Tab-separated table of C-alpha atoms and ligand atoms in Angstrom:
chain	number	residue	atom	x	y	z
A	22	MET	CA	-0.037	0.004	0.022
A	23	LYS	CA	1.007	3.586	-0.614
A	24	ALA	CA	-1.199	6.697	0.098
A	25	ARG	CA	-0.061	9.969	0.092
A	26	PHE	CA	-0.319	13.627	1.311
A	27	ALA	CA	-0.236	16.147	-2.121
A	28	PRO	CA	-0.637	19.510	-0.845
A	29	SER	CA	-0.247	22.867	-2.879
A	30	PRO	CA	1.784	25.661	-0.875
A	31	THR	CA	-0.912	28.149	-1.381
A	32	GLY	CA	-0.729	28.973	2.184
A	33	TYR	CA	0.016	27.724	5.572
A	34	LEU	CA	-1.498	24.194	6.292
A	35	HIS	CA	-5.256	24.524	6.686
A	36	VAL	CA	-7.166	22.200	9.458
A	37	GLY	CA	-9.089	20.557	6.151
A	38	GLY	CA	-5.380	19.748	4.925
A	39	ALA	CA	-4.186	18.331	8.449
A	40	ARG	CA	-7.172	16.139	8.547
A	41	THR	CA	-6.727	14.732	5.084
A	42	ALA	CA	-2.876	14.048	6.097
A	43	LEU	CA	-3.925	12.355	9.212
A	44	PHE	CA	-6.229	9.915	7.566
A	45	ASN	CA	-3.722	9.253	5.202
A	46	TRP	CA	-1.403	8.548	7.812
A	47	LEU	CA	-3.456	6.697	9.989
A	48	THR	CA	-4.375	4.379	6.836
A	49	VAL	CA	-0.722	3.760	6.358
A	50	GLN	CA	-0.215	3.164	10.182
A	51	LYS	CA	-2.973	0.303	10.080
A	52	ALA	CA	-1.404	-1.231	6.915
A	53	LYS	CA	2.169	-1.580	8.268
A	54	LYS	CA	0.740	-4.060	10.791
A	55	PHE	CA	0.474	-6.350	8.164
A	56	ASP	CA	2.545	-4.748	5.270
A	57	ASP	CA	6.150	-4.253	5.948
A	58	ASN	CA	6.220	-2.148	2.618
A	59	ALA	CA	3.232	0.067	3.220
A	60	VAL	CA	4.341	4.105	2.603
A	61	PHE	CA	3.126	7.405	3.354
A	62	LEU	CA	4.560	9.708	0.436
A	63	LEU	CA	4.274	13.376	0.953
A	64	ARG	CA	4.381	15.385	-2.473
A	65	ILE	CA	4.423	18.916	-2.502
A	66	GLU	CA	2.525	20.041	-5.625
A	67	ASP	CA	4.023	23.209	-6.123
A	68	THR	CA	3.595	23.605	-10.063
A	69	ASP	CA	1.778	27.123	-9.936
A	70	THR	CA	4.738	29.167	-9.385
A	71	GLU	CA	2.370	32.243	-9.054
A	72	ARG	CA	0.646	30.924	-6.063
A	73	ASN	CA	3.193	29.170	-4.301
A	74	ARG	CA	5.883	30.403	-1.758
A	75	ASP	CA	8.820	28.506	-0.236
A	76	GLU	CA	7.547	29.572	3.308
A	77	TRP	CA	4.247	28.200	2.979
A	78	THR	CA	6.048	24.705	2.027
A	79	GLN	CA	8.596	25.106	5.141
A	80	GLY	CA	5.089	25.756	7.101
A	81	ILE	CA	3.558	22.797	5.756
A	82	LEU	CA	6.531	20.298	6.571
A	83	ASP	CA	7.098	21.915	10.066
A	84	SER	CA	3.293	21.579	10.937
A	85	LEU	CA	3.154	17.849	9.842
A	86	LEU	CA	6.302	17.162	11.772
A	87	LYS	CA	4.889	19.119	15.065
A	88	LEU	CA	1.541	16.894	14.466
A	89	GLY	CA	3.696	13.646	14.321
A	90	LEU	CA	2.673	13.211	10.892
A	91	ASN	CA	5.690	12.000	9.692
A	92	TRP	CA	6.317	10.312	5.961
A	93	ASP	CA	8.150	7.603	4.787
A	94	GLU	CA	9.121	8.928	1.403
A	95	GLY	CA	9.704	12.287	0.131
A	96	PRO	CA	8.963	15.295	-0.004
A	97	ILE	CA	8.890	15.118	-3.863
A	98	PHE	CA	8.301	18.396	-5.199
A	99	GLN	CA	6.433	18.200	-8.349
A	100	SER	CA	7.923	21.260	-9.852
A	101	THR	CA	11.055	18.930	-10.536
A	102	ARG	CA	9.024	16.259	-13.102
A	103	LEU	CA	7.809	18.879	-15.190
A	104	ASP	CA	9.581	17.190	-18.254
A	105	VAL	CA	7.936	13.975	-17.239
A	106	HIS	CA	4.420	15.420	-17.186
A	107	LYS	CA	5.237	17.319	-20.502
A	108	THR	CA	6.249	14.195	-22.269
A	109	ILE	CA	3.471	12.333	-21.575
A	110	ALA	CA	1.052	15.066	-22.832
A	111	LEU	CA	2.739	15.044	-26.103
A	112	LYS	CA	2.481	11.424	-26.423
A	113	LEU	CA	-1.219	11.567	-25.751
A	114	TYR	CA	-1.187	14.357	-28.902
A	115	ASP	CA	0.584	11.823	-30.556
A	116	PHE	CA	-2.086	9.152	-30.179
A	117	HIS	CA	-4.623	11.329	-31.120
A	118	LEU	CA	-6.031	11.595	-27.531
A	119	ALA	CA	-5.408	15.304	-26.957
A	120	TYR	CA	-5.557	18.230	-29.292
A	121	TRP	CA	-4.150	21.858	-29.758
A	122	CYS	CA	-6.790	24.451	-29.197
A	123	LYS	CA	-6.255	27.808	-30.273
A	124	CYS	CA	-9.410	29.413	-28.346
A	125	SER	CA	-8.771	32.249	-26.060
A	126	LYS	CA	-11.123	32.820	-22.819
A	127	GLU	CA	-12.811	35.350	-24.906
A	128	ASP	CA	-13.435	33.444	-28.026
A	129	ILE	CA	-14.939	30.792	-25.588
A	130	GLU	CA	-17.316	33.641	-23.763
A	131	ASN	CA	-18.530	35.239	-26.987
A	132	ARG	CA	-19.772	31.799	-28.464
A	133	ASN	CA	-21.052	30.514	-25.157
A	134	SER	CA	-23.087	34.181	-24.505
A	135	GLU	CA	-24.918	33.006	-27.817
A	136	THR	CA	-26.065	29.603	-26.529
A	137	THR	CA	-27.078	27.887	-23.212
A	138	ASN	CA	-23.250	26.374	-23.266
A	139	VAL	CA	-21.031	26.690	-20.463
A	140	GLY	CA	-17.172	25.930	-20.394
A	141	TYR	CA	-15.369	24.998	-23.529
A	142	ASP	CA	-17.413	23.868	-26.475
A	143	ARG	CA	-14.741	21.529	-27.957
A	144	HIS	CA	-14.429	23.927	-31.068
A	145	CYS	CA	-10.718	22.806	-31.865
A	146	ARG	CA	-11.366	19.248	-31.211
A	147	ASP	CA	-11.496	18.058	-34.687
A	148	LEU	CA	-9.321	20.871	-36.451
A	149	ASN	CA	-5.855	18.575	-36.207
A	150	LEU	CA	-4.151	22.076	-35.096
A	151	GLU	CA	-0.305	21.781	-34.971
A	152	TYR	CA	0.925	23.759	-31.964
A	153	GLN	CA	1.584	27.505	-32.208
A	154	SER	CA	2.454	29.888	-29.286
A	155	GLY	CA	-0.848	30.747	-27.400
A	156	TYR	CA	-2.183	27.568	-27.986
A	157	VAL	CA	-3.257	25.078	-25.113
A	158	LEU	CA	-3.411	21.018	-25.369
A	159	ARG	CA	-6.579	19.768	-24.299
A	160	PHE	CA	-7.442	16.282	-23.670
A	161	LYS	CA	-10.132	14.751	-25.805
A	162	VAL	CA	-12.738	13.218	-23.447
A	163	PRO	CA	-14.347	10.248	-24.972
A	164	LEU	CA	-17.638	11.465	-25.459
A	165	SER	CA	-20.122	8.162	-25.598
A	166	SER	CA	-19.799	6.443	-22.286
A	167	THR	CA	-20.107	7.284	-18.415
A	168	THR	CA	-17.281	7.153	-15.963
A	169	LYS	CA	-17.737	5.297	-12.820
A	170	PHE	CA	-15.853	4.175	-9.659
A	171	HIS	CA	-16.553	2.859	-6.287
A	172	ASP	CA	-15.444	5.827	-3.832
A	173	LEU	CA	-14.413	4.158	-0.433
A	174	VAL	CA	-16.495	6.522	1.459
A	175	ARG	CA	-19.380	7.223	-0.866
A	176	GLY	CA	-19.865	4.164	-2.790
A	177	GLU	CA	-20.686	3.797	-6.445
A	178	VAL	CA	-20.423	7.242	-7.944
A	179	GLN	CA	-20.666	8.212	-11.914
A	180	ILE	CA	-20.954	10.598	-14.670
A	181	GLU	CA	-21.836	10.911	-18.166
A	182	ASN	CA	-18.683	11.529	-20.105
A	183	SER	CA	-20.412	14.305	-22.330
A	184	THR	CA	-20.757	16.600	-19.316
A	185	LEU	CA	-17.279	16.800	-18.616
A	186	GLU	CA	-15.310	19.555	-20.532
A	187	ASP	CA	-12.015	19.060	-22.815
A	188	PHE	CA	-10.066	20.083	-19.928
A	189	VAL	CA	-6.469	21.699	-20.588
A	190	LEU	CA	-3.156	19.387	-19.778
A	191	LEU	CA	-0.615	21.796	-20.838
A	192	LYS	CA	-0.808	25.545	-20.858
A	193	SER	CA	0.865	27.577	-23.749
A	194	ASN	CA	4.043	27.827	-22.180
A	195	MET	CA	3.845	23.961	-21.749
A	196	SER	CA	3.377	23.732	-17.819
A	197	PRO	CA	1.072	21.084	-16.744
A	198	LEU	CA	-2.219	21.883	-15.348
A	199	PHE	CA	-3.264	20.063	-12.009
A	200	VAL	CA	-5.240	17.220	-13.155
A	201	LEU	CA	-2.230	16.082	-15.660
A	202	ALA	CA	0.347	16.253	-13.009
A	203	ASN	CA	-1.635	14.691	-10.046
A	204	THR	CA	-2.417	11.922	-12.515
A	205	VAL	CA	1.124	11.179	-14.038
A	206	ASP	CA	2.418	11.499	-10.650
A	207	ASP	CA	0.310	9.185	-8.747
A	208	MET	CA	0.721	6.678	-11.639
A	209	ASP	CA	4.653	6.848	-11.667
A	210	MET	CA	4.784	6.763	-7.731
A	211	ASP	CA	2.934	3.556	-7.665
A	212	VAL	CA	0.326	5.082	-5.285
A	213	THR	CA	-2.440	2.545	-4.351
A	214	HIS	CA	-4.662	4.778	-2.169
A	215	VAL	CA	-5.804	8.414	-2.904
A	216	ILE	CA	-7.506	9.740	0.146
A	217	ARG	CA	-8.152	13.354	-0.190
A	218	GLY	CA	-11.139	16.069	0.128
A	219	GLU	CA	-14.114	15.849	-1.732
A	220	GLU	CA	-13.652	18.951	-3.599
A	221	HIS	CA	-11.941	16.522	-5.805
A	222	LEU	CA	-14.594	14.265	-6.190
A	223	TYR	CA	-15.307	15.904	-9.980
A	224	ASN	CA	-11.609	16.017	-10.893
A	225	THR	CA	-11.579	12.109	-10.217
A	226	PHE	CA	-13.614	11.539	-13.095
A	227	LYS	CA	-11.267	13.246	-15.444
A	228	ILE	CA	-8.597	11.804	-13.776
A	229	ILE	CA	-9.622	8.181	-14.501
A	230	LEU	CA	-10.158	9.049	-18.162
A	231	LEU	CA	-6.837	10.449	-18.183
A	232	TRP	CA	-5.405	7.414	-16.522
A	233	GLU	CA	-6.854	4.932	-18.929
A	234	ALA	CA	-5.692	7.228	-21.982
A	235	ILE	CA	-2.221	7.120	-20.507
A	236	ALA	CA	-2.482	3.596	-19.700
A	237	SER	CA	-3.571	2.652	-23.227
A	238	SER	CA	-0.505	4.760	-25.058
A	239	PHE	CA	1.979	3.234	-22.970
A	240	ILE	CA	0.262	-0.489	-23.776
A	241	SER	CA	0.584	0.338	-27.638
A	242	THR	CA	4.413	1.460	-27.332
A	243	GLY	CA	5.296	-1.441	-25.049
A	244	GLU	CA	6.935	1.004	-22.726
A	245	SER	CA	5.417	0.141	-19.580
A	246	ALA	CA	3.043	-1.899	-17.712
A	247	ASN	CA	-0.624	-0.893	-17.272
A	248	LYS	CA	-0.656	0.564	-13.769
A	249	PRO	CA	-4.074	-0.677	-11.806
A	250	LEU	CA	-5.917	2.695	-10.719
A	251	PRO	CA	-5.510	3.544	-7.195
A	252	SER	CA	-8.618	3.149	-5.038
A	253	PHE	CA	-10.044	6.556	-4.030
A	254	ALA	CA	-11.771	7.726	-0.895
A	255	HIS	CA	-13.182	11.602	-0.799
A	256	LEU	CA	-13.824	13.024	2.837
A	257	PRO	CA	-16.383	14.951	3.703
A	258	LEU	CA	-15.476	18.952	3.604
A	259	LEU	CA	-14.835	20.350	7.456
A	260	VAL	CA	-17.602	22.813	8.408
A	261	ASN	CA	-17.636	25.501	11.418
A	262	GLU	CA	-20.313	25.415	13.940
A	263	LYS	CA	-22.940	26.732	11.522
A	264	ARG	CA	-22.255	23.997	9.288
A	265	GLN	CA	-20.744	26.227	6.789
A	266	LYS	CA	-17.646	25.324	4.676
A	267	LEU	CA	-14.840	26.308	6.431
A	268	SER	CA	-13.067	29.628	4.751
A	269	LYS	CA	-9.802	31.291	5.080
A	270	ARG	CA	-11.446	34.720	5.408
A	271	ARG	CA	-14.021	33.629	8.041
A	272	ASP	CA	-12.612	31.353	10.106
A	273	LYS	CA	-9.459	30.493	12.122
A	274	VAL	CA	-8.095	27.549	9.791
A	275	SER	CA	-4.288	27.966	9.480
A	276	VAL	CA	-2.860	24.988	11.724
B	3	LIG	N1	-2.500	19.572	-4.661
B	3	LIG	C1	-4.038	19.056	-4.229
B	3	LIG	C2	-4.579	19.896	-3.099
B	3	LIG	O1	-3.969	20.310	-2.674
B	3	LIG	C3	-3.877	17.924	-3.655
B	3	LIG	C4	-5.087	16.875	-4.461
B	3	LIG	C5	-4.974	15.606	-3.695
B	3	LIG	O2	-4.549	14.820	-2.840
B	3	LIG	O3	-4.749	14.814	-4.935
B	3	LIG	O4	-5.903	20.254	-2.999
């Protein structure tokens, strides 16, 4: 078993984050009773350079140690793996599982204002564009079926794929977005259990589709074994005494 805590250093450790870390740590401690190879990995998801600060990374590490939530592997800094994320995204493009998109935010908003559409309208999906400066790489969501998984907290959950956006994998400067970096890292780091807040439940459908696409292109090139999907557990959000979602502005949430 390998579980991980994967905070983004966009602020000091939040009590919700500390609880997520605690659930991961406890799950691993329990597994260690039976499994000598059980691992608690700490991965710092620091790819968003505009929102991250070194002092926040240090604050997260210090808080975890103070709480006794010591990790067995890491910290691994996601920002050291940008080339890996990019290589995999470009491979998806080679396999026609992703496409370059030239639409600006304004283009998308203007088109949507004439329809009931929200989000990206898949305008460039079949245009076979080559990369040019300013373009982003989008994942081609397989539209026909549904994506389901068994959440360890919530049971069966599913979504119609056609309701999912063709989400961005790489920005025009080739840096990865969350879903890509998170999926590739869980895959490469052999994570078996993803335990996190329920705000990520919706992302998990995208992550599963992307995981399957990466695994299928790996199989076709014979490069790597098909890694099984991890198990997912989405924890309910913490609320304050009025049962409102905790907010950084209103509540005292910093550990
Ligand atoms: N970096 C994400 C966050 O802090 C982690 C999500 C995850 O655990 O997969 O919300």
